[in-house]
Amino acid sequence: MSTKNEQLFLQAKKHIPGGVNSPVRAFAGVGGTPIFIQRANGSKIYDTEDNAYIDYVGSWGPMILGHAYPPVIEAVKQAAEDGLSFGAPTPFETTIADKICEIVPSIELVRMTNSGTEATMSAIRVARGYTGRDKIVKFEGCYHGHSDSLLVKAGSGMLDIGEPTSKGVPADFAKHTLTLPYNDIDALTACFEKFGDELACIILEPIAGNMNMIIPSNEFHNTLRELCTKHGVVLIFDEVMTGFRVGLGGAQAHFGIDPDMTTFGKIIGAGLPVGAFGGKREIMECVAPLGGVYQAGTLSGNPLAMRAGIAMFKSLTVDGFYEALSDKVSYLLEGFHKAAEKHGIAIRSNHLGGMFGIFFTEGDTPQNFDEMTKCDANKFATFFHGMLEEGIYLAPSAFEAAFMSSEHTQQDLDATIAAADKVFAKMVD
Ligand code: KE4
């Protein structure tokens, strides 16, 4: 007898490639059948049979205030009653732009897009237009969305399907993308010695979240900043995931680095389709209609997304918001480590602000892509399904990070730790 989710998945596959509108949702990384979600509220998502799951995916980051957060829903309802899209400027876009520039001092001008992919694709075009150079550098295991230049040795769902470099990207195009090992100062230095003055930009996740969560060294970031400045290379921090997640000022505030450009997504739309790219005025003034780098979007700066984001920022900027979020993550991970130790299961973890990652490895906490790929993905899959059976929803891939929301309660955290204890007990060889 097939389950409701199996029936829904079969139905979805009739007219949707792989039954999903984004590959990582298909559970390729963990096996089994995806859970079809009907609704969500606070820290929980509910499947079509109203089974509740404590959610640590949060739509891959946006739901930092939990699902259906009343002030955000109210803002969207009011916006909807005023009309859905005008294709003309609105004061709400200005409010969001002002707020982003106020919170992130490295940004003087910012343009809204409809996804993180559009944001990073546009940022690279601007860097190329500003420098007149073609080559770009990314890092193995980092994922910046699915634009052609960036689907080279990328992370996230590409690792689940075992295709870190996408088919369909012309070699002529991919050749302009150099890929370096993440968090490797020697490789970085060698690349600049050879190509420094040919590089338009370096783009990276300042804290990686698409090869699970990896926090690079301060020295890596300082070296990167120095070399980019020395060679006139645009340093792009892709903070689509880390922006307003690891702290109000994002990863750049944590490391004390001023990138030349920053990309955002996820949280700034409070769950509606939004991305953004911004940076130094001198660079962003290359963007049309001011400059010759064209970039556009019918629904960019959509009023519903902007008014949701405005409501969301009101909560994020409350004193103590991120400290409370980080305390919840620390409490949860402490419980995981205690339970794992009790059952002799080797796990490591990383966390900052409302973002965390768990690794099944006997070794040290991974510092780069190679070390991360040596972690036990099969053990993660077993843990994932065990937790799912206990009503805990983690990211369906060993290559993804996890996210806390302000709405996760002490009861949620204790239930999650108790579930992990039960699952670890079953995992003992
Ligand atoms: P979107 O185009 O999916 O809005 O953003 C692309 C993107 C860009 N940069 C970073 C650092 C990202 O993490 C992402 C998207 N993240 C994945 C989760 N690892 C989205 C989930 C999915 O692909 O379905």
Short mmCIF file of C-alpha atoms and ligand atoms in Angstrom, two decimals:
data_model
loop_
_atom_site.label_atom_id
_atom_site.label_comp_id
_atom_site.label_asym_id
_atom_site.label_seq_id
_atom_site.Cartn_x
_atom_site.Cartn_y
_atom_site.Cartn_z
CA MET A 1 0.00 0.00 0.00
CA SER A 2 1.70 3.25 -1.07
CA THR A 3 1.72 6.15 1.32
CA LYS A 4 -0.02 9.45 0.58
CA ASN A 5 3.38 11.06 -0.12
CA GLU A 6 4.30 8.28 -2.57
CA GLN A 7 1.00 8.83 -4.39
CA LEU A 8 1.55 12.61 -4.47
CA PHE A 9 5.13 12.15 -5.67
CA LEU A 10 3.98 9.80 -8.47
CA GLN A 11 1.34 12.35 -9.50
CA ALA A 12 3.87 15.21 -9.40
CA LYS A 13 6.28 13.31 -11.63
CA LYS A 14 3.68 13.19 -14.42
CA HIS A 15 4.29 16.82 -15.42
CA ILE A 16 7.17 18.11 -13.25
CA PRO A 17 10.76 16.94 -13.88
CA GLY A 18 11.57 14.59 -11.01
CA GLY A 19 8.32 15.70 -9.35
CA VAL A 20 9.95 18.80 -7.88
CA ASN A 21 10.59 22.40 -8.80
CA SER A 22 14.05 22.32 -7.25
CA PRO A 23 16.23 19.18 -7.25
CA VAL A 24 17.27 19.11 -3.59
CA ARG A 25 13.61 18.63 -2.60
CA ALA A 26 13.51 15.20 -4.25
CA PHE A 27 15.40 13.49 -1.40
CA ALA A 28 18.10 12.28 -3.86
CA GLY A 29 20.65 12.89 -1.13
CA VAL A 30 18.96 10.72 1.48
CA GLY A 31 16.73 8.37 -0.49
CA GLY A 32 13.05 7.77 0.08
CA THR A 33 10.01 9.88 -0.78
CA PRO A 34 9.73 13.60 -0.10
CA ILE A 35 7.10 14.83 2.32
CA PHE A 36 4.49 16.96 0.56
CA ILE A 37 3.72 20.00 2.69
CA GLN A 38 0.22 21.42 3.00
CA ARG A 39 0.82 24.27 5.44
CA ALA A 40 3.19 25.60 8.09
CA ASN A 41 3.03 27.71 11.23
CA GLY A 42 5.72 28.85 13.65
CA SER A 43 8.40 26.17 14.00
CA LYS A 44 6.30 23.48 12.35
CA ILE A 45 5.38 22.26 8.89
CA TYR A 46 2.40 19.95 8.27
CA ASP A 47 2.06 17.31 5.57
CA THR A 48 -1.15 16.61 3.64
CA GLU A 49 -2.33 14.28 6.41
CA ASP A 50 -1.69 16.99 9.01
CA ASN A 51 1.34 15.24 10.51
CA ALA A 52 3.49 17.90 12.20
CA TYR A 53 7.26 18.21 11.84
CA ILE A 54 9.57 20.52 13.76
CA ASP A 55 11.25 22.30 10.86
CA TYR A 56 15.00 23.06 10.73
CA VAL A 57 15.03 23.79 6.96
CA GLY A 58 12.81 26.89 7.10
CA SER A 59 12.46 26.94 3.31
CA TRP A 60 16.33 26.80 3.15
CA GLY A 61 16.76 29.85 5.34
CA PRO A 62 14.04 32.49 4.77
CA MET A 63 11.77 31.51 7.67
CA ILE A 64 13.92 33.01 10.45
CA LEU A 65 10.74 34.28 12.14
CA GLY A 66 9.05 30.92 11.75
CA HIS A 67 6.26 30.15 9.30
CA ALA A 68 3.17 32.35 8.87
CA TYR A 69 4.63 34.97 11.24
CA PRO A 70 1.58 37.18 11.94
CA PRO A 71 3.13 40.63 11.24
CA VAL A 72 4.53 39.34 7.93
CA ILE A 73 1.25 37.70 6.94
CA GLU A 74 -0.63 40.89 7.81
CA ALA A 75 1.77 42.95 5.71
CA VAL A 76 1.31 40.59 2.75
CA LYS A 77 -2.49 40.63 3.14
CA GLN A 78 -2.55 44.44 3.15
CA ALA A 79 -0.16 44.59 0.20
CA ALA A 80 -2.30 42.12 -1.77
CA GLU A 81 -5.39 44.25 -1.21
CA ASP A 82 -3.47 47.18 -2.73
CA GLY A 83 -2.63 45.21 -5.89
CA LEU A 84 0.01 42.61 -6.69
CA SER A 85 2.43 44.26 -9.10
CA PHE A 86 2.76 47.59 -10.86
CA GLY A 87 5.96 47.46 -12.92
CA ALA A 88 6.64 50.93 -11.56
CA PRO A 89 8.67 52.22 -8.62
CA THR A 90 7.07 52.03 -5.16
CA PRO A 91 8.13 53.66 -1.87
CA PHE A 92 8.46 50.18 -0.34
CA GLU A 93 11.51 49.35 -2.48
CA THR A 94 13.17 52.54 -1.23
CA THR A 95 12.44 51.54 2.38
CA ILE A 96 14.04 48.13 1.91
CA ALA A 97 17.05 49.61 0.09
CA ASP A 98 17.52 52.19 2.85
CA LYS A 99 17.26 49.49 5.52
CA ILE A 100 19.82 47.18 3.82
CA CYS A 101 22.29 50.06 3.35
CA GLU A 102 21.76 51.11 6.99
CA ILE A 103 22.45 47.59 8.33
CA VAL A 104 25.26 46.65 5.90
CA PRO A 105 27.71 49.61 5.68
CA SER A 106 29.66 48.11 2.73
CA ILE A 107 26.57 48.64 0.57
CA GLU A 108 25.91 52.10 -0.89
CA LEU A 109 23.58 51.11 -3.71
CA VAL A 110 21.42 47.96 -3.96
CA ARG A 111 19.16 46.53 -6.67
CA MET A 112 16.35 44.02 -5.98
CA THR A 113 15.94 40.82 -8.01
CA ASN A 114 13.60 37.81 -7.79
CA SER A 115 16.02 35.16 -6.57
CA GLY A 116 19.50 34.59 -5.23
CA THR A 117 20.48 33.20 -8.62
CA GLU A 118 19.54 36.45 -10.33
CA ALA A 119 21.44 38.38 -7.67
CA THR A 120 24.72 36.49 -8.10
CA MET A 121 24.39 36.33 -11.91
CA SER A 122 23.87 40.10 -11.98
CA ALA A 123 26.71 40.80 -9.54
CA ILE A 124 29.15 38.90 -11.74
CA ARG A 125 27.99 40.78 -14.85
CA VAL A 126 28.51 44.07 -13.01
CA ALA A 127 32.00 43.00 -11.88
CA ARG A 128 32.90 42.07 -15.46
CA GLY A 129 31.45 45.34 -16.77
CA TYR A 130 33.22 47.40 -14.11
CA THR A 131 36.67 45.79 -14.59
CA GLY A 132 36.46 44.93 -18.29
CA ARG A 133 37.82 41.49 -17.38
CA ASP A 134 36.22 38.08 -18.10
CA LYS A 135 37.73 35.58 -15.63
CA ILE A 136 35.97 34.88 -12.35
CA VAL A 137 36.93 32.71 -9.38
CA LYS A 138 34.59 30.60 -7.26
CA PHE A 139 35.35 27.90 -4.71
CA GLU A 140 34.68 24.18 -4.85
CA GLY A 141 31.54 23.25 -2.91
CA CYS A 142 30.14 26.77 -2.88
CA TYR A 143 26.76 27.18 -4.56
CA HIS A 144 25.60 30.52 -5.91
CA GLY A 145 22.45 29.56 -7.78
CA HIS A 146 22.09 28.11 -11.25
CA SER A 147 23.48 30.73 -13.65
CA ASP A 148 25.88 29.24 -16.22
CA SER A 149 29.08 30.85 -14.92
CA LEU A 150 28.52 29.40 -11.47
CA LEU A 151 27.46 25.81 -12.15
CA VAL A 152 31.08 24.72 -12.06
CA LYS A 153 32.11 22.41 -9.22
CA ALA A 154 29.15 23.77 -7.23
CA GLY A 155 27.58 22.54 -4.01
CA SER A 156 24.02 22.05 -2.70
CA GLY A 157 21.73 19.85 -4.77
CA MET A 158 24.39 19.34 -7.45
CA LEU A 159 26.37 17.20 -5.03
CA ASP A 160 23.34 15.01 -4.31
CA ILE A 161 23.04 14.13 -7.99
CA GLY A 162 26.81 13.71 -8.28
CA GLU A 163 27.14 16.36 -11.00
CA PRO A 164 29.16 19.21 -9.45
CA THR A 165 29.51 20.73 -12.91
CA SER A 166 26.25 21.04 -14.81
CA LYS A 167 25.69 19.68 -18.30
CA GLY A 168 24.55 22.32 -20.79
CA VAL A 169 27.16 24.92 -19.85
CA PRO A 170 29.33 25.53 -22.96
CA ALA A 171 33.04 24.84 -22.38
CA ASP A 172 33.68 28.25 -23.94
CA PHE A 173 31.71 29.74 -21.11
CA ALA A 174 32.93 27.57 -18.24
CA LYS A 175 36.56 28.27 -19.17
CA HIS A 176 36.22 31.76 -17.70
CA THR A 177 35.37 30.29 -14.30
CA LEU A 178 38.36 29.22 -12.21
CA THR A 179 37.61 27.05 -9.19
CA LEU A 180 39.79 26.97 -6.10
CA PRO A 181 39.72 24.85 -2.96
CA TYR A 182 37.76 26.66 -0.23
CA ASN A 183 39.60 28.08 2.75
CA ASP A 184 43.01 27.41 1.12
CA ILE A 185 45.34 30.41 1.34
CA ASP A 186 48.17 28.84 -0.69
CA ALA A 187 45.87 28.03 -3.62
CA LEU A 188 44.44 31.55 -3.44
CA THR A 189 47.86 33.19 -3.44
CA ALA A 190 49.05 31.03 -6.33
CA CYS A 191 45.96 31.92 -8.36
CA PHE A 192 46.52 35.63 -7.89
CA GLU A 193 50.20 35.31 -8.83
CA LYS A 194 49.15 33.72 -12.11
CA PHE A 195 45.86 35.48 -12.95
CA GLY A 196 45.54 38.41 -10.53
CA ASP A 197 45.23 41.18 -13.12
CA GLU A 198 42.89 39.12 -15.35
CA LEU A 199 40.24 38.48 -12.70
CA ALA A 200 36.96 40.41 -12.74
CA CYS A 201 35.81 39.07 -9.40
CA ILE A 202 36.03 36.44 -6.74
CA ILE A 203 32.67 35.19 -5.48
CA LEU A 204 32.31 33.07 -2.38
CA GLU A 205 30.01 32.09 0.42
CA PRO A 206 31.82 33.87 3.27
CA ILE A 207 30.57 31.04 5.46
CA ALA A 208 29.77 27.99 3.35
CA GLY A 209 26.29 26.54 3.71
CA ASN A 210 26.08 24.39 0.57
CA MET A 211 28.70 21.85 1.52
CA ASN A 212 27.12 21.60 4.93
CA MET A 213 28.33 24.50 7.13
CA ILE A 214 32.02 25.39 6.97
CA ILE A 215 33.43 28.51 8.65
CA PRO A 216 36.70 29.54 6.98
CA SER A 217 39.63 31.10 8.86
CA ASN A 218 39.96 34.82 9.49
CA GLU A 219 43.33 34.60 7.70
CA PHE A 220 41.64 33.23 4.59
CA HIS A 221 39.27 36.18 4.52
CA ASN A 222 41.96 38.76 5.28
CA THR A 223 44.21 37.36 2.53
CA LEU A 224 41.32 37.36 0.09
CA ARG A 225 40.49 40.99 0.85
CA GLU A 226 44.15 42.10 0.54
CA LEU A 227 44.72 40.30 -2.77
CA CYS A 228 41.49 41.59 -4.31
CA THR A 229 42.40 45.14 -3.33
CA LYS A 230 45.95 44.77 -4.66
CA HIS A 231 44.82 43.42 -8.05
CA GLY A 232 41.64 45.48 -8.52
CA VAL A 233 39.47 42.37 -8.30
CA VAL A 234 35.85 42.79 -7.16
CA LEU A 235 35.29 40.78 -3.97
CA ILE A 236 31.71 39.48 -3.95
CA PHE A 237 30.32 38.02 -0.73
CA ASP A 238 27.39 35.79 -1.60
CA GLU A 239 25.31 36.26 1.56
CA VAL A 240 22.11 34.84 0.11
CA MET A 241 22.18 32.31 2.96
CA THR A 242 24.30 34.04 5.63
CA GLY A 243 22.82 37.52 5.21
CA PHE A 244 20.71 38.47 8.26
CA ARG A 245 21.09 34.78 9.30
CA VAL A 246 24.45 34.40 11.09
CA GLY A 247 23.95 37.84 12.59
CA LEU A 248 22.17 41.06 11.64
CA GLY A 249 25.21 42.27 9.66
CA GLY A 250 25.80 38.83 8.10
CA ALA A 251 29.14 37.07 7.70
CA GLN A 252 30.93 40.30 6.65
CA ALA A 253 30.19 41.81 10.07
CA HIS A 254 31.38 38.62 11.79
CA PHE A 255 34.73 38.65 9.95
CA GLY A 256 35.04 42.47 9.86
CA ILE A 257 35.53 42.41 6.08
CA ASP A 258 34.17 45.00 3.65
CA PRO A 259 33.43 43.19 0.37
CA ASP A 260 33.06 45.26 -2.78
CA MET A 261 29.69 43.69 -3.54
CA THR A 262 27.22 41.55 -1.61
CA THR A 263 24.34 39.38 -2.77
CA PHE A 264 21.25 38.57 -0.75
CA GLY A 265 18.15 36.40 -1.07
CA LYS A 266 16.00 34.17 1.15
CA ILE A 267 15.48 36.12 4.42
CA ILE A 268 15.03 39.61 2.86
CA GLY A 269 11.84 38.44 1.18
CA ALA A 270 10.50 36.76 4.35
CA GLY A 271 9.62 33.74 2.19
CA LEU A 272 8.52 35.57 -0.97
CA PRO A 273 10.69 35.49 -4.14
CA VAL A 274 13.40 38.10 -3.58
CA GLY A 275 17.12 38.56 -4.16
CA ALA A 276 19.34 41.62 -4.14
CA PHE A 277 22.84 42.68 -5.15
CA GLY A 278 24.62 45.78 -3.99
CA GLY A 279 27.94 47.31 -3.11
CA LYS A 280 30.18 50.31 -3.57
CA ARG A 281 28.59 53.23 -5.37
CA GLU A 282 31.42 53.40 -7.94
CA ILE A 283 30.75 49.79 -8.96
CA MET A 284 26.95 49.85 -8.77
CA GLU A 285 26.80 53.00 -10.91
CA CYS A 286 27.70 50.72 -13.82
CA VAL A 287 24.18 49.26 -13.59
CA ALA A 288 21.54 50.41 -16.10
CA PRO A 289 20.00 52.92 -16.37
CA LEU A 290 23.06 54.69 -14.87
CA GLY A 291 25.67 52.62 -16.69
CA GLY A 292 26.13 50.11 -19.47
CA VAL A 293 25.63 46.87 -17.50
CA TYR A 294 22.07 45.84 -18.24
CA GLN A 295 20.02 44.18 -15.52
CA ALA A 296 16.21 44.08 -15.20
CA GLY A 297 13.14 42.20 -13.93
CA THR A 298 9.39 42.51 -14.42
CA LEU A 299 8.66 41.61 -10.82
CA SER A 300 11.85 42.96 -9.21
CA GLY A 301 11.00 44.89 -6.04
CA ASN A 302 7.52 43.33 -5.99
CA PRO A 303 5.34 45.22 -3.45
CA LEU A 304 4.19 42.09 -1.59
CA ALA A 305 7.79 40.93 -1.11
CA MET A 306 8.97 44.40 -0.15
CA ARG A 307 6.20 44.93 2.42
CA ALA A 308 6.85 41.43 3.83
CA GLY A 309 10.54 42.27 4.09
CA ILE A 310 9.83 45.58 5.82
CA ALA A 311 7.70 43.77 8.42
CA MET A 312 10.40 41.14 8.82
CA PHE A 313 13.21 43.65 9.36
CA LYS A 314 11.20 45.24 12.19
CA SER A 315 11.60 41.97 14.15
CA LEU A 316 15.20 41.22 13.15
CA THR A 317 16.44 44.59 14.39
CA VAL A 318 15.05 44.12 17.90
CA ASP A 319 17.91 44.05 20.45
CA GLY A 320 18.90 40.51 21.47
CA PHE A 321 17.16 38.78 18.53
CA TYR A 322 20.31 37.01 17.28
CA GLU A 323 21.67 36.26 20.73
CA ALA A 324 18.43 34.43 21.54
CA LEU A 325 18.60 32.56 18.23
CA SER A 326 22.21 31.54 18.82
CA ASP A 327 21.42 30.36 22.35
CA LYS A 328 18.75 28.03 20.94
CA VAL A 329 21.25 26.57 18.46
CA SER A 330 23.89 26.10 21.16
CA TYR A 331 21.37 24.35 23.42
CA LEU A 332 20.26 22.05 20.62
CA LEU A 333 23.80 21.12 19.56
CA GLU A 334 24.87 20.53 23.16
CA GLY A 335 21.98 18.07 23.44
CA PHE A 336 22.96 16.38 20.16
CA HIS A 337 26.59 16.00 21.26
CA LYS A 338 25.62 14.58 24.65
CA ALA A 339 23.24 12.07 23.06
CA ALA A 340 25.78 11.09 20.38
CA GLU A 341 28.53 10.62 22.96
CA LYS A 342 26.20 8.50 25.13
CA HIS A 343 25.68 6.12 22.22
CA GLY A 344 29.22 6.26 20.86
CA ILE A 345 28.25 8.02 17.62
CA ALA A 346 30.94 10.42 16.32
CA ILE A 347 29.52 13.77 15.26
CA ARG A 348 30.99 17.25 14.80
CA SER A 349 29.12 20.51 14.38
CA ASN A 350 29.48 24.14 13.36
CA HIS A 351 27.18 27.03 14.15
CA LEU A 352 26.92 30.80 14.04
CA GLY A 353 23.80 32.82 14.81
CA GLY A 354 20.77 30.93 13.54
CA MET A 355 22.68 28.56 11.21
CA PHE A 356 24.27 25.22 12.04
CA GLY A 357 25.66 22.04 10.49
CA ILE A 358 26.13 18.48 11.76
CA PHE A 359 28.79 16.11 10.40
CA PHE A 360 29.08 12.35 10.93
CA THR A 361 32.85 11.89 11.13
CA GLU A 362 35.49 10.51 13.47
CA GLY A 363 37.85 13.24 12.27
CA ASP A 364 38.07 16.94 13.08
CA THR A 365 35.31 19.34 12.08
CA PRO A 366 35.68 19.74 8.28
CA GLN A 367 37.52 22.89 7.18
CA ASN A 368 37.06 22.45 3.42
CA PHE A 369 35.20 20.58 0.69
CA ASP A 370 37.48 17.51 0.62
CA GLU A 371 37.25 16.99 4.38
CA MET A 372 33.48 17.44 4.20
CA THR A 373 33.09 14.84 1.46
CA LYS A 374 34.90 12.32 3.69
CA CYS A 375 32.08 12.56 6.27
CA ASP A 376 29.66 9.64 6.38
CA ALA A 377 26.71 10.66 4.15
CA ASN A 378 25.07 7.25 4.67
CA LYS A 379 25.05 7.78 8.44
CA PHE A 380 23.56 11.21 7.84
CA ALA A 381 20.81 9.64 5.67
CA THR A 382 20.02 7.14 8.45
CA PHE A 383 19.92 9.98 10.97
CA PHE A 384 17.72 12.07 8.64
CA HIS A 385 15.10 9.34 8.20
CA GLY A 386 15.17 8.37 11.87
CA MET A 387 14.53 12.00 12.84
CA LEU A 388 11.80 12.31 10.20
CA GLU A 389 10.02 9.33 11.75
CA GLU A 390 10.25 11.17 15.08
CA GLY A 391 8.64 14.28 13.55
CA ILE A 392 11.83 16.29 13.02
CA TYR A 393 12.47 17.77 9.55
CA LEU A 394 16.15 18.30 8.69
CA ALA A 395 17.58 19.19 5.28
CA PRO A 396 17.36 16.08 3.06
CA SER A 397 21.07 16.20 2.24
CA ALA A 398 24.40 15.87 4.08
CA PHE A 399 25.59 18.86 2.01
CA GLU A 400 23.15 21.36 3.47
CA ALA A 401 23.07 23.52 6.60
CA ALA A 402 20.23 23.73 9.13
CA PHE A 403 18.34 26.79 10.35
CA MET A 404 16.76 27.88 13.63
CA SER A 405 13.85 30.28 13.92
CA SER A 406 12.78 32.64 16.68
CA GLU A 407 9.62 30.54 17.01
CA HIS A 408 11.33 27.28 17.99
CA THR A 409 10.31 26.73 21.63
CA GLN A 410 12.19 25.06 24.50
CA GLN A 411 9.72 22.19 24.06
CA ASP A 412 10.69 21.90 20.38
CA LEU A 413 14.37 21.79 21.27
CA ASP A 414 13.93 19.19 23.99
CA ALA A 415 11.73 17.06 21.72
CA THR A 416 14.42 17.28 19.01
CA ILE A 417 17.16 16.23 21.42
CA ALA A 418 15.03 13.34 22.73
CA ALA A 419 14.43 12.25 19.13
CA ALA A 420 18.16 12.35 18.38
CA ASP A 421 18.81 10.22 21.47
CA LYS A 422 16.37 7.58 20.19
CA VAL A 423 17.80 7.68 16.67
CA PHE A 424 21.43 7.51 17.80
CA ALA A 425 20.53 4.51 19.99
CA LYS A 426 19.25 2.71 16.91
CA MET A 427 22.31 3.72 14.88
CA VAL A 428 24.80 1.98 17.14
CA ASP A 429 26.57 -0.63 14.94
P1 KE4 B 1 17.99 30.96 -5.22
O1 KE4 B 1 18.13 31.21 -6.70
O2 KE4 B 1 17.69 29.50 -4.91
O3 KE4 B 1 17.03 31.92 -4.54
O4 KE4 B 1 19.40 31.27 -4.53
C1 KE4 B 1 20.55 30.62 -5.01
C2 KE4 B 1 21.61 30.64 -3.92
C3 KE4 B 1 22.64 31.56 -4.04
N1 KE4 B 1 23.61 31.63 -3.10
C4 KE4 B 1 23.59 30.81 -2.01
C5 KE4 B 1 24.69 30.91 -1.00
C6 KE4 B 1 22.55 29.86 -1.85
O5 KE4 B 1 22.56 29.05 -0.77
C7 KE4 B 1 21.54 29.77 -2.82
C8 KE4 B 1 20.42 28.76 -2.73
N2 KE4 B 1 20.50 27.83 -1.65
C9 KE4 B 1 19.83 26.55 -1.85
C10 KE4 B 1 19.98 25.75 -0.55
N3 KE4 B 1 21.29 25.26 -0.36
C11 KE4 B 1 18.42 26.71 -2.25
C12 KE4 B 1 17.61 25.44 -2.18
C13 KE4 B 1 17.28 24.91 -3.56
O6 KE4 B 1 18.14 24.99 -4.47
O7 KE4 B 1 16.13 24.42 -3.69
#
